[in-house]
Short mmCIF file of C-alpha atoms in Angstrom, two decimals:
data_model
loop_
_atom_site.label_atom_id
_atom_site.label_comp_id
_atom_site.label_asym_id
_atom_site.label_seq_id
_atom_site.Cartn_x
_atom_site.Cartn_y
_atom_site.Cartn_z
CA UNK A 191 -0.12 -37.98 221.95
CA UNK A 192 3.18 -37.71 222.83
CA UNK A 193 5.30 -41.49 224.05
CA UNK A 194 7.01 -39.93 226.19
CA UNK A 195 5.82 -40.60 229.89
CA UNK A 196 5.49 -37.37 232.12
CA UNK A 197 4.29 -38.00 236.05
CA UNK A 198 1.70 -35.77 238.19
CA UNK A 199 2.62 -36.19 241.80
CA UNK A 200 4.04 -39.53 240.77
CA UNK A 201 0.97 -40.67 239.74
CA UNK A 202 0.36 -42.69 236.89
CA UNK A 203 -2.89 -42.22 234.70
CA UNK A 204 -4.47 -44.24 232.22
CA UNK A 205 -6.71 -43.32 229.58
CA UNK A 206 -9.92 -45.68 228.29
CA UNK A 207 -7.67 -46.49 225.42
CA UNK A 208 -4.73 -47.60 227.81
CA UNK A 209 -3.02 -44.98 226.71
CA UNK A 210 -0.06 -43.81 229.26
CA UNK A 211 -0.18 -39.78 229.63
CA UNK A 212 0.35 -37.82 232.47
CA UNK A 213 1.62 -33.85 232.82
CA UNK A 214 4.55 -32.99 235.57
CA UNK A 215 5.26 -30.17 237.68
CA UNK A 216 8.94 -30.86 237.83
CA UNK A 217 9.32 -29.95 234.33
CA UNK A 218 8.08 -25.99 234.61
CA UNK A 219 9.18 -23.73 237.49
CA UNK A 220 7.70 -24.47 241.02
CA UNK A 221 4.12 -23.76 241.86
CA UNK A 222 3.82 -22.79 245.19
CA UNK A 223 1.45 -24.75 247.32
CA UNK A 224 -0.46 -21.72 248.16
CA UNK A 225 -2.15 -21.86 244.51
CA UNK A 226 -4.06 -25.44 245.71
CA UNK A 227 -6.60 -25.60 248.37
CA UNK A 228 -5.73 -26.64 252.28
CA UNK A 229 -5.14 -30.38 252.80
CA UNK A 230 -5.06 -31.06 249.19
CA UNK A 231 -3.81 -34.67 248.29
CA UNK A 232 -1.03 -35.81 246.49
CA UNK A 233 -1.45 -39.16 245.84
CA UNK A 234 -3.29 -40.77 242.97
CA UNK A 235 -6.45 -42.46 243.27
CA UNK A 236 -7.70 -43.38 239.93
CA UNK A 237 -7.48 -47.32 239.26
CA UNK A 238 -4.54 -48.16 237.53
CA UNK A 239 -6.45 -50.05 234.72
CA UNK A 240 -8.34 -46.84 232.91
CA UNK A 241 -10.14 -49.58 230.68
CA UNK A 242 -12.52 -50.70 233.68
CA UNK A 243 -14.12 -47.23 233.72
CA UNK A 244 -16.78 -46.51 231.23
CA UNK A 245 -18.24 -42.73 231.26
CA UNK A 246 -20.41 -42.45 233.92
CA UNK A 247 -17.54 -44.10 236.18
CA UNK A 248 -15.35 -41.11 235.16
CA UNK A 249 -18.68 -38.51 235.56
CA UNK A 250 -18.92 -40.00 239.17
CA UNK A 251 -15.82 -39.65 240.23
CA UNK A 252 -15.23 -36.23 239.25
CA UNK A 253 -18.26 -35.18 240.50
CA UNK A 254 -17.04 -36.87 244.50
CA UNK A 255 -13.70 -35.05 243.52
CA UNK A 256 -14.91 -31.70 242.83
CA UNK A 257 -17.62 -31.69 246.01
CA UNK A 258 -14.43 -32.94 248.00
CA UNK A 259 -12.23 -30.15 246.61
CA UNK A 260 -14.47 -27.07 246.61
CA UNK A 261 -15.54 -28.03 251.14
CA UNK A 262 -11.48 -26.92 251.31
CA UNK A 263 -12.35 -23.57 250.13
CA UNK A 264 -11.55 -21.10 253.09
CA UNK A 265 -14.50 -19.13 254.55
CA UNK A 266 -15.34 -15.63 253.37
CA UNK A 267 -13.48 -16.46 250.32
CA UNK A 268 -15.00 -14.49 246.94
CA UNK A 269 -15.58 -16.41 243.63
CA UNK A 270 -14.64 -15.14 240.03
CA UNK A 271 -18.32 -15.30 238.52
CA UNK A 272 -19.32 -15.11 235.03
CA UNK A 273 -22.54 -17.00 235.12
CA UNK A 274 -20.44 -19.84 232.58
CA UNK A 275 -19.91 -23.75 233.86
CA UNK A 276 -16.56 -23.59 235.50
CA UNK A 277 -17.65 -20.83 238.15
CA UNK A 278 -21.22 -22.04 238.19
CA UNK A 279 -19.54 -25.24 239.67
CA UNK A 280 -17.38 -23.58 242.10
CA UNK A 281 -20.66 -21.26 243.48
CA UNK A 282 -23.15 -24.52 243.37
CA UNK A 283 -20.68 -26.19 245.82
CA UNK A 284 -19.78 -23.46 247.87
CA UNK A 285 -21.37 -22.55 251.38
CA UNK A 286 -23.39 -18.79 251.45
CA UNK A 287 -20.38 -17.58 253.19
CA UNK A 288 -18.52 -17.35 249.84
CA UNK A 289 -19.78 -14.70 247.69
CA UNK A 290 -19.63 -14.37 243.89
CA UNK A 291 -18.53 -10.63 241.98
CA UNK A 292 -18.81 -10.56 238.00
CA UNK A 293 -16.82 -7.80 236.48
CA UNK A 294 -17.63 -6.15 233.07
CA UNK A 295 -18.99 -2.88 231.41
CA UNK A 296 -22.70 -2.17 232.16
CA UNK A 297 -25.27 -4.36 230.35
CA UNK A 298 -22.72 -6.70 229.02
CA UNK A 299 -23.07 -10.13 228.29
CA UNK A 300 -21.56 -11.40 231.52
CA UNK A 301 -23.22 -9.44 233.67
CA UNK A 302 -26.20 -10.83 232.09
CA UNK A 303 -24.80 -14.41 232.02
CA UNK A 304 -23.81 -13.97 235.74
CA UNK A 305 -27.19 -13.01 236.80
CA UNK A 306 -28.88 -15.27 235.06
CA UNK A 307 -26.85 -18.65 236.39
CA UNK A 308 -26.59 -17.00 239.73
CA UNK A 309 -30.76 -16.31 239.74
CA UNK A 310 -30.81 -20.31 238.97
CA UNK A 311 -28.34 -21.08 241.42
CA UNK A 312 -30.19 -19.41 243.84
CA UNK A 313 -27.51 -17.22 244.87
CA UNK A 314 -26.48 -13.29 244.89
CA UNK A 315 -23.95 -11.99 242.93
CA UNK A 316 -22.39 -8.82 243.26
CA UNK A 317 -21.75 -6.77 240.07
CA UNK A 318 -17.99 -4.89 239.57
CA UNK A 319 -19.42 -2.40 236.83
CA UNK A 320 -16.21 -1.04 235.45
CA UNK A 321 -15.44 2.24 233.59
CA UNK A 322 -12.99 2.26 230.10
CA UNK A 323 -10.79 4.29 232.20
CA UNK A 324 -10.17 1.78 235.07
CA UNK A 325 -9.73 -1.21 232.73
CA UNK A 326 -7.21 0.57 230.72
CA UNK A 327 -5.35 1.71 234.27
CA UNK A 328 -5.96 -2.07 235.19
CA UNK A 329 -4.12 -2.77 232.01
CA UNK A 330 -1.44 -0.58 232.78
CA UNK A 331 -0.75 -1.79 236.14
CA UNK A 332 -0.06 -5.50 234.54
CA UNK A 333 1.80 -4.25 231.85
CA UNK A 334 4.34 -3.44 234.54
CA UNK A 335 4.11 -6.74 236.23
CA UNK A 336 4.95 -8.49 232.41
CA UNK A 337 6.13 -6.35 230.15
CA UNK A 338 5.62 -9.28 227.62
CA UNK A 339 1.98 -9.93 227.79
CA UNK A 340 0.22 -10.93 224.81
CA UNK A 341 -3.34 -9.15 223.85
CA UNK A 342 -5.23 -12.01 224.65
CA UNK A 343 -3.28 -13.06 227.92
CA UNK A 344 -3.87 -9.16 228.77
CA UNK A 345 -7.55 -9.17 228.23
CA UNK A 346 -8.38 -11.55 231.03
CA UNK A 347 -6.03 -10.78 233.38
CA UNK A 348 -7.17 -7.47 233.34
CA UNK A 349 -10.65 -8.68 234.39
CA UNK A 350 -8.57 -10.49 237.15
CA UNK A 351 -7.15 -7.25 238.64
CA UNK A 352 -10.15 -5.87 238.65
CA UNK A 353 -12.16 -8.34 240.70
CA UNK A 354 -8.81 -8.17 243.10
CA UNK A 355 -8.89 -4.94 243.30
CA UNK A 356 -12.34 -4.72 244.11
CA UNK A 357 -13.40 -7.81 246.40
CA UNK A 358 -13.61 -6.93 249.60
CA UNK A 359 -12.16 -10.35 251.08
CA UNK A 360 -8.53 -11.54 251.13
CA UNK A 361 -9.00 -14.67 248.74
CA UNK A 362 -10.70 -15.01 245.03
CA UNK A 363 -11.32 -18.50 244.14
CA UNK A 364 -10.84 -18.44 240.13
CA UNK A 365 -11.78 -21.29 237.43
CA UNK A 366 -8.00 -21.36 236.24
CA UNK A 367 -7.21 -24.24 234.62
CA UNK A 368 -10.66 -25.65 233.72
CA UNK A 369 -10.45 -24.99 229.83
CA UNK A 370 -6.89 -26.52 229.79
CA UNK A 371 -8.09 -29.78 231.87
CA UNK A 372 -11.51 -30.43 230.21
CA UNK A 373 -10.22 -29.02 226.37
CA UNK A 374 -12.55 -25.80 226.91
CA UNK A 375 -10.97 -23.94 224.32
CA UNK A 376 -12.90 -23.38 220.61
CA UNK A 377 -9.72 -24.72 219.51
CA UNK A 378 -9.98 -27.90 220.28
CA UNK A 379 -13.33 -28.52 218.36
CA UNK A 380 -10.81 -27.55 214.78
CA UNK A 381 -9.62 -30.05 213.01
CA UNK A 382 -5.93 -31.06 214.33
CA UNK A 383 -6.55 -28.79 217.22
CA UNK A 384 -4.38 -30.32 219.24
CA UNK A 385 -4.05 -32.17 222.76
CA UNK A 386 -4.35 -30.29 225.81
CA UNK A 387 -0.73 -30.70 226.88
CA UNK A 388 0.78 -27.34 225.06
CA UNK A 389 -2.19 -25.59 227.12
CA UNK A 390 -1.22 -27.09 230.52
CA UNK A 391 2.61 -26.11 230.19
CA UNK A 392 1.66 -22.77 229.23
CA UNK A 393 -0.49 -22.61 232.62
CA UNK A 394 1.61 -23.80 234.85
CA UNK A 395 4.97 -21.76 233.10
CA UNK A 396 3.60 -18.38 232.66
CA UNK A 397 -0.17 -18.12 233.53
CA UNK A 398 0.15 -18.47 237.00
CA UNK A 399 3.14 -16.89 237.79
CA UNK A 400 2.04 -14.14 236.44
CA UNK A 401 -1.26 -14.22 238.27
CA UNK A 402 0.77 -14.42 241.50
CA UNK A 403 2.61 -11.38 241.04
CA UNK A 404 -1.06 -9.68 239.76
CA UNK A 405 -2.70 -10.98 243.19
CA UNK A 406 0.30 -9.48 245.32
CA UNK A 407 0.08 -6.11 243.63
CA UNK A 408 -3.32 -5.89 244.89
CA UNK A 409 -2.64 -7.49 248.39
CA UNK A 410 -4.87 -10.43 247.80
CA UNK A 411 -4.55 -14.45 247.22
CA UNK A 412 -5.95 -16.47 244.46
CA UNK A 413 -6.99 -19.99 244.63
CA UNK A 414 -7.30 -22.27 241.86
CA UNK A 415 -9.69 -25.14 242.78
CA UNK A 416 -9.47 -27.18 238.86
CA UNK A 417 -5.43 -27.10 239.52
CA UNK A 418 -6.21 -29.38 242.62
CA UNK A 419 -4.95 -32.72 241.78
CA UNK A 420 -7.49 -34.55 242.06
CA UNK A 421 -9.06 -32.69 239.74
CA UNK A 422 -5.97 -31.99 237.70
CA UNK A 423 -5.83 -35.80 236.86
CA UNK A 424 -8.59 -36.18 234.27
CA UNK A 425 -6.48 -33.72 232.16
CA UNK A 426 -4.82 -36.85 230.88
CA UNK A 427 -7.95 -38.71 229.63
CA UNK A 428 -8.33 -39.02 225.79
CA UNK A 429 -9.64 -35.99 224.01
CA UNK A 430 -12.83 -38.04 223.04
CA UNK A 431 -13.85 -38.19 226.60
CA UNK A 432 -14.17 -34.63 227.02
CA UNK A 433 -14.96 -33.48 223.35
CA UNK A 434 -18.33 -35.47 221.32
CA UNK A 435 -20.34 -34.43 218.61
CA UNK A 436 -18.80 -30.74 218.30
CA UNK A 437 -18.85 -30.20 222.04
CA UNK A 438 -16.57 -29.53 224.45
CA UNK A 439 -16.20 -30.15 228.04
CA UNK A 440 -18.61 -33.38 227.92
CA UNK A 441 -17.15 -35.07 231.43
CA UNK A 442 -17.56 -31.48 233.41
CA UNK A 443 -20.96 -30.46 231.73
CA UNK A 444 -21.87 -34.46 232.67
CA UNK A 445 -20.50 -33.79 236.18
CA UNK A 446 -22.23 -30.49 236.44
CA UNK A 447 -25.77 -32.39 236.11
CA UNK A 448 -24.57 -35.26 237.85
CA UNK A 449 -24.28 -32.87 241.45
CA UNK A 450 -27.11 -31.55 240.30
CA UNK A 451 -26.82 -28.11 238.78
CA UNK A 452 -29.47 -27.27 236.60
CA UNK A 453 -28.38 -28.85 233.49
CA UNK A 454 -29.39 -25.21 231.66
CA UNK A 455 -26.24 -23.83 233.50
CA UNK A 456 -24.28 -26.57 232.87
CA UNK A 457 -24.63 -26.57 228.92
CA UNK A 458 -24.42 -22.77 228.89
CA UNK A 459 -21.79 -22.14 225.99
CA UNK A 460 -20.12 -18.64 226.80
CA UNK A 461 -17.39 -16.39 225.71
CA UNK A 462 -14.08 -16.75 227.64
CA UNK A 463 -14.11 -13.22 230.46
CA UNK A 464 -12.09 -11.23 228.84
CA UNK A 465 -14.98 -10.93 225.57
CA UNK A 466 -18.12 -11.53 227.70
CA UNK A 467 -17.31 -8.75 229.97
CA UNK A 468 -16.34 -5.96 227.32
CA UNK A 469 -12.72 -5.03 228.53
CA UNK A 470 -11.23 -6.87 225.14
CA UNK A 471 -13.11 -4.52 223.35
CA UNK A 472 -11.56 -1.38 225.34
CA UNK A 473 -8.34 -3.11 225.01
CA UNK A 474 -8.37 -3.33 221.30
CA UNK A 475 -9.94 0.33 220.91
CA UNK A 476 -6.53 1.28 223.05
CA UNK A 477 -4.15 -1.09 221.29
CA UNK A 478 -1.54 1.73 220.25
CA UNK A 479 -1.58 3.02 224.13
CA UNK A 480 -0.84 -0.35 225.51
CA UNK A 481 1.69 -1.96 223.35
#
């Protein structure tokens, strides 16, 4: 953990160990409002003395936040679905008039995943089946929008263009920002894996300025629901609150019951999109076209 003191919004958080953390948007480029949800609040509302909450406290309160943060979610809005925990959240929460698309080759794992959660979520989910050929032209077009993408950075932004590109409504609702938050990443669970904070910075400084310019190519918006702050704020919680026993995202699995998502869909453990839907796969096959 780093001593030096960063601020959210000015707010100041606490861990259980009394530990002061906290992550700042003045310190990477601005992030335009239009990434968080209508009405979102600035100001801090987790008691200033983190050592009065035990567990649950935290489960509680994160499950209040994210019910309070998904009802901002714009009608007809369409959800980024892979059947996994962070979008499973999002579609539990969300009224019928938001509908979730899962993109990936035919008979891959996230379509599988996606129907699956969705089935047990008791919702519909529309299926993007996708073709070598457009995920490589996908790849293409964001290759033009950063001519310095990484691999792994392309891989699931491509799967990002191609729900744009596809969704019939103006806004997609993503999970952005849920790994880096609640320490999703298999990383983590290694031995001197690190705090979250190098993942945050890289979010906030090149993931989503990037996924800007990708929405506007396509003519559509992207929201980020996780980035909200008041879901944005447990980021800065120990790592032993979200990772136990050689798991990770304990709180938002525990928050995931907690609202009352079958607890099946919230301990699902599932590649990351850009694997689980097949399009790495293409991408590495075409690695001498693309870079």
């Amino acid at each position: 953990m780093p001593n030096k003191k960063l601020r959210l919004d000015n707010c100041l958080l606490r861990s259980r160990q009394t530990i002061e953390i906290a992550i700042s948007f003045s310190m990477y480029p601005r992030i335009d409002d239009e990434f968080f949800l209508p009405g979102y609040n600035k100001e801090c509302n987790m008691a200033g003395d983190g050592s009065a909450y035990d567990i649950q406290t935290y489960v509680s309160e994160l499950a209040d936040a994210l019910r309070a943060v998904v009802a901002r979610i714009p009608d007809q809005s369409a959800i980024a679905f892979s059947g996994g925990l962070d979008s499973s959240i999002l579609l539990y929460l969300s009224p019928k008039s938001i509908h979730p698309y899962v993109v990936g080759l035919p008979g891959s794992r996230d379509m599988l995943s996606a129907r699956e959660s969705a089935a047990m979520l008791e919702r519909n989910v529309t299926a993007i089946e996708v073709t070598e050929d457009q995920i490589l032209e996908a790849a293409f077009s964001i290759k033009k929008i950063d001519p310095e993408i990484v691999m792994t950075d392309l891989g699931f932004e491509t799967v990002l263009y191609l729900a744009l590109s596809e969704i019939t409504e103006d806004i997609l609702v993503t999970g952005q920002g849920a790994d880096e938050i609640f320490y999703g990443y298999h990383r983590f669970l290694t031995v001197g894996g690190g705090t979250n904070l190098a993942s945050i910075e890289k979010l906030l400084k090149i993931t989503l300025p990037r996924e800007k310019k990708i929405a506007e190519s396509t003519g559509k918006k992207i929201l980020t629901p996780y980035l909200d702050p008041a879901i944005m704020k447990y980021s800065s919680l120990d790592m032993s609150v979200h990772i136990r026993n050689g798991k990770n995202k304990i709180l938002l699995r525990s928050a995931g019951m907690k609202l009352g998502i079958p607890e099946a869909v919230c301990q699902k453990q599932k590649k990351a999109a850009q694997y689980g839907s097949g399009v790495d796969k293409v991408l590495r096959k075409n690695r001498e076209l693309l870079f």
